[in-house]
């Protein structure tokens, strides 16, 4: 009785029909079931609208991102520099170089994956992403 002279109703009691809720709404059980069935039928349309808007948003965002992406292609035998990351052993402090190399591209795999080789011909066992290398011009 603390809520403006009426008794508080828990949301689950509104969703699950009880005699008190039906009596307060002045509905019989059949009308209550019909109204909830109509609300459930509208949910599918709302879900489809949300999915369509989400797909449109993702397409807009990917188009905006892909405008700024520059395609970089590598061919076997090309010289590249590999980026030094802070968590690797090669990076030893603030004044260490940011790029390491030059290396030679041994193989180009799908989706921008490269296999590098050192200048003496020794092939690296690990693959490397093409985002972490750049062209080396002699």
PDB file of C-alpha atoms in Angstrom:
ATOM      1  CA  UNK A   1       0.000   0.000   0.000  1.00  0.00           C
ATOM      2  CA  UNK A   2       3.055   2.254  -0.152  1.00  0.00           C
ATOM      3  CA  UNK A   3       2.631   2.957  -3.881  1.00  0.00           C
ATOM      4  CA  UNK A   4      -0.122   5.592  -4.097  1.00  0.00           C
ATOM      5  CA  UNK A   5      -2.717   3.566  -2.244  1.00  0.00           C
ATOM      6  CA  UNK A   6      -2.394   0.431  -4.366  1.00  0.00           C
ATOM      7  CA  UNK A   7      -0.504  -2.730  -3.681  1.00  0.00           C
ATOM      8  CA  UNK A   8       2.776  -3.258  -5.572  1.00  0.00           C
ATOM      9  CA  UNK A   9       2.761  -5.979  -8.226  1.00  0.00           C
ATOM     10  CA  UNK A  10       5.882  -7.954  -9.111  1.00  0.00           C
ATOM     11  CA  UNK A  11       6.420  -8.116 -12.925  1.00  0.00           C
ATOM     12  CA  UNK A  12       6.234 -11.900 -12.914  1.00  0.00           C
ATOM     13  CA  UNK A  13       2.736 -11.702 -11.450  1.00  0.00           C
ATOM     14  CA  UNK A  14       1.688  -9.483 -14.352  1.00  0.00           C
ATOM     15  CA  UNK A  15       3.004 -11.967 -16.910  1.00  0.00           C
ATOM     16  CA  UNK A  16       1.640 -15.062 -15.198  1.00  0.00           C
ATOM     17  CA  UNK A  17      -2.119 -14.686 -14.931  1.00  0.00           C
ATOM     18  CA  UNK A  18      -3.467 -14.700 -11.430  1.00  0.00           C
ATOM     19  CA  UNK A  19      -7.030 -14.133 -10.321  1.00  0.00           C
ATOM     20  CA  UNK A  20      -6.125 -10.795  -8.718  1.00  0.00           C
ATOM     21  CA  UNK A  21      -4.478  -9.369 -11.892  1.00  0.00           C
ATOM     22  CA  UNK A  22      -7.320 -10.462 -14.154  1.00  0.00           C
ATOM     23  CA  UNK A  23      -9.880  -9.051 -11.758  1.00  0.00           C
ATOM     24  CA  UNK A  24      -8.071  -5.688 -11.489  1.00  0.00           C
ATOM     25  CA  UNK A  25      -7.780  -5.384 -15.284  1.00  0.00           C
ATOM     26  CA  UNK A  26     -11.487  -6.249 -15.706  1.00  0.00           C
ATOM     27  CA  UNK A  27     -10.624  -8.891 -18.291  1.00  0.00           C
ATOM     28  CA  UNK A  28     -11.706 -12.446 -18.516  1.00  0.00           C
ATOM     29  CA  UNK A  29      -9.074 -15.096 -19.025  1.00  0.00           C
ATOM     30  CA  UNK A  30      -9.771 -15.538 -22.756  1.00  0.00           C
ATOM     31  CA  UNK A  31      -9.302 -11.821 -23.480  1.00  0.00           C
ATOM     32  CA  UNK A  32      -6.100 -11.754 -21.444  1.00  0.00           C
ATOM     33  CA  UNK A  33      -4.676 -14.743 -23.358  1.00  0.00           C
ATOM     34  CA  UNK A  34      -5.688 -13.152 -26.693  1.00  0.00           C
ATOM     35  CA  UNK A  35      -3.956  -9.838 -25.849  1.00  0.00           C
ATOM     36  CA  UNK A  36      -0.744 -11.607 -24.810  1.00  0.00           C
ATOM     37  CA  UNK A  37      -0.820 -13.784 -27.936  1.00  0.00           C
ATOM     38  CA  UNK A  38      -1.089 -10.645 -30.080  1.00  0.00           C
ATOM     39  CA  UNK A  39       1.873  -9.128 -28.229  1.00  0.00           C
ATOM     40  CA  UNK A  40       3.910 -12.287 -28.866  1.00  0.00           C
ATOM     41  CA  UNK A  41       3.029 -12.136 -32.563  1.00  0.00           C
ATOM     42  CA  UNK A  42       4.377  -8.560 -32.739  1.00  0.00           C
ATOM     43  CA  UNK A  43       7.712  -9.636 -31.199  1.00  0.00           C
ATOM     44  CA  UNK A  44       8.777 -11.470 -34.386  1.00  0.00           C
ATOM     45  CA  UNK A  45       8.339  -8.319 -36.470  1.00  0.00           C
ATOM     46  CA  UNK A  46      10.275  -6.258 -33.942  1.00  0.00           C
ATOM     47  CA  UNK A  47      13.107  -8.813 -33.889  1.00  0.00           C
ATOM     48  CA  UNK A  48      13.312  -8.712 -37.711  1.00  0.00           C
ATOM     49  CA  UNK A  49      13.495  -4.895 -37.621  1.00  0.00           C
ATOM     50  CA  UNK A  50      16.312  -5.025 -35.081  1.00  0.00           C
ATOM     51  CA  UNK A  51      18.237  -7.600 -37.134  1.00  0.00           C
ATOM     52  CA  UNK A  52      17.859  -5.536 -40.326  1.00  0.00           C
ATOM     53  CA  UNK A  53      18.973  -2.336 -38.597  1.00  0.00           C
ATOM     54  CA  UNK A  54      21.954  -4.176 -37.091  1.00  0.00           C
ATOM     55  CA  UNK A  55      23.025  -5.487 -40.498  1.00  0.00           C
ATOM     56  CA  UNK A  56      22.677  -2.048 -42.082  1.00  0.00           C
ATOM     57  CA  UNK A  57      24.759  -0.536 -39.287  1.00  0.00           C
ATOM     58  CA  UNK A  58      27.478  -3.167 -39.710  1.00  0.00           C
ATOM     59  CA  UNK A  59      27.574  -2.575 -43.472  1.00  0.00           C
ATOM     60  CA  UNK A  60      27.927   1.189 -42.967  1.00  0.00           C
ATOM     61  CA  UNK A  61      30.697   0.740 -40.419  1.00  0.00           C
ATOM     62  CA  UNK A  62      32.619  -1.751 -42.576  1.00  0.00           C
ATOM     63  CA  UNK A  63      32.318   0.550 -45.612  1.00  0.00           C
ATOM     64  CA  UNK A  64      33.641   3.485 -43.581  1.00  0.00           C
ATOM     65  CA  UNK A  65      36.532   1.388 -42.234  1.00  0.00           C
ATOM     66  CA  UNK A  66      37.426  -0.159 -45.586  1.00  0.00           C
ATOM     67  CA  UNK A  67      37.716   3.274 -47.207  1.00  0.00           C
ATOM     68  CA  UNK A  68      40.881   3.892 -45.227  1.00  0.00           C
ATOM     69  CA  UNK A  69      42.405   0.429 -45.626  1.00  0.00           C
ATOM     70  CA  UNK A  70      45.269   0.302 -48.092  1.00  0.00           C
ATOM     71  CA  UNK A  71      45.767  -3.006 -49.831  1.00  0.00           C
ATOM     72  CA  UNK A  72      49.333  -4.278 -49.473  1.00  0.00           C
ATOM     73  CA  UNK A  73      50.427  -7.187 -51.583  1.00  0.00           C
ATOM     74  CA  UNK A  74      53.635  -9.099 -51.122  1.00  0.00           C
ATOM     75  CA  UNK A  75      55.368 -11.383 -53.565  1.00  0.00           C
ATOM     76  CA  UNK A  76      57.939 -14.097 -52.799  1.00  0.00           C
ATOM     77  CA  UNK A  77      61.478 -12.755 -52.815  1.00  0.00           C
ATOM     78  CA  UNK A  78      60.472  -9.245 -51.745  1.00  0.00           C
ATOM     79  CA  UNK A  79      62.336  -7.599 -48.850  1.00  0.00           C
ATOM     80  CA  UNK A  80      60.345  -6.555 -45.766  1.00  0.00           C
ATOM     81  CA  UNK A  81      60.895  -5.217 -42.249  1.00  0.00           C
ATOM     82  CA  UNK A  82      59.198  -6.873 -39.249  1.00  0.00           C
ATOM     83  CA  UNK A  83      57.728  -4.783 -36.429  1.00  0.00           C
ATOM     84  CA  UNK A  84      59.171  -5.217 -32.925  1.00  0.00           C
ATOM     85  CA  UNK A  85      56.501  -5.573 -30.265  1.00  0.00           C
ATOM     86  CA  UNK A  86      57.047  -4.549 -26.661  1.00  0.00           C
ATOM     87  CA  UNK A  87      56.202  -7.993 -25.260  1.00  0.00           C
ATOM     88  CA  UNK A  88      58.807  -9.748 -27.405  1.00  0.00           C
ATOM     89  CA  UNK A  89      62.413 -10.347 -26.424  1.00  0.00           C
ATOM     90  CA  UNK A  90      63.718  -8.273 -29.337  1.00  0.00           C
ATOM     91  CA  UNK A  91      62.373  -5.052 -27.793  1.00  0.00           C
ATOM     92  CA  UNK A  92      64.811  -4.130 -25.046  1.00  0.00           C
ATOM     93  CA  UNK A  93      63.844  -0.716 -23.812  1.00  0.00           C
ATOM     94  CA  UNK A  94      62.619   2.646 -24.894  1.00  0.00           C
ATOM     95  CA  UNK A  95      65.369   3.384 -27.384  1.00  0.00           C
ATOM     96  CA  UNK A  96      65.388   0.040 -29.192  1.00  0.00           C
ATOM     97  CA  UNK A  97      64.475   0.095 -32.898  1.00  0.00           C
ATOM     98  CA  UNK A  98      60.833  -0.339 -33.856  1.00  0.00           C
ATOM     99  CA  UNK A  99      61.542  -2.440 -36.966  1.00  0.00           C
ATOM    100  CA  UNK A 100      63.720  -5.498 -37.396  1.00  0.00           C
ATOM    101  CA  UNK A 101      65.150  -6.907 -40.576  1.00  0.00           C
ATOM    102  CA  UNK A 102      65.362  -6.966 -43.527  1.00  0.00           C
ATOM    103  CA  UNK A 103      63.734 -10.316 -44.191  1.00  0.00           C
ATOM    104  CA  UNK A 104      62.711 -11.960 -47.423  1.00  0.00           C
ATOM    105  CA  UNK A 105      59.160 -13.156 -48.136  1.00  0.00           C
ATOM    106  CA  UNK A 106      59.407 -16.920 -48.636  1.00  0.00           C
ATOM    107  CA  UNK A 107      55.708 -17.722 -49.230  1.00  0.00           C
ATOM    108  CA  UNK A 108      52.456 -15.770 -49.314  1.00  0.00           C
ATOM    109  CA  UNK A 109      49.474 -17.614 -47.858  1.00  0.00           C
ATOM    110  CA  UNK A 110      45.795 -16.645 -47.860  1.00  0.00           C
ATOM    111  CA  UNK A 111      44.339 -13.778 -45.830  1.00  0.00           C
ATOM    112  CA  UNK A 112      47.578 -11.818 -45.555  1.00  0.00           C
ATOM    113  CA  UNK A 113      49.683 -14.488 -43.885  1.00  0.00           C
ATOM    114  CA  UNK A 114      53.384 -14.556 -44.749  1.00  0.00           C
ATOM    115  CA  UNK A 115      56.222 -16.982 -44.196  1.00  0.00           C
ATOM    116  CA  UNK A 116      59.479 -15.085 -43.879  1.00  0.00           C
ATOM    117  CA  UNK A 117      63.055 -16.164 -44.454  1.00  0.00           C
ATOM    118  CA  UNK A 118      66.238 -14.551 -43.219  1.00  0.00           C
ATOM    119  CA  UNK A 119      68.711 -13.148 -45.704  1.00  0.00           C
ATOM    120  CA  UNK A 120      70.870 -16.291 -45.454  1.00  0.00           C
ATOM    121  CA  UNK A 121      67.911 -18.422 -46.640  1.00  0.00           C
ATOM    122  CA  UNK A 122      66.828 -19.871 -43.263  1.00  0.00           C
ATOM    123  CA  UNK A 123      63.010 -20.091 -43.279  1.00  0.00           C
ATOM    124  CA  UNK A 124      61.096 -19.133 -40.142  1.00  0.00           C
ATOM    125  CA  UNK A 125      58.863 -21.886 -38.743  1.00  0.00           C
ATOM    126  CA  UNK A 126      56.150 -19.421 -37.648  1.00  0.00           C
ATOM    127  CA  UNK A 127      53.810 -17.515 -39.920  1.00  0.00           C
ATOM    128  CA  UNK A 128      53.393 -13.763 -39.555  1.00  0.00           C
ATOM    129  CA  UNK A 129      50.534 -11.415 -40.356  1.00  0.00           C
ATOM    130  CA  UNK A 130      51.117  -8.951 -43.159  1.00  0.00           C
ATOM    131  CA  UNK A 131      49.921  -6.116 -40.899  1.00  0.00           C
ATOM    132  CA  UNK A 132      53.132  -6.394 -38.897  1.00  0.00           C
ATOM    133  CA  UNK A 133      55.520  -6.021 -41.835  1.00  0.00           C
ATOM    134  CA  UNK A 134      56.277  -3.238 -44.287  1.00  0.00           C
ATOM    135  CA  UNK A 135      58.123  -3.030 -47.592  1.00  0.00           C
ATOM    136  CA  UNK A 136      61.880  -2.505 -47.415  1.00  0.00           C
ATOM    137  CA  UNK A 137      63.351  -0.456 -50.221  1.00  0.00           C
ATOM    138  CA  UNK A 138      67.059  -0.741 -50.897  1.00  0.00           C
TER     139      UNK A 138
END
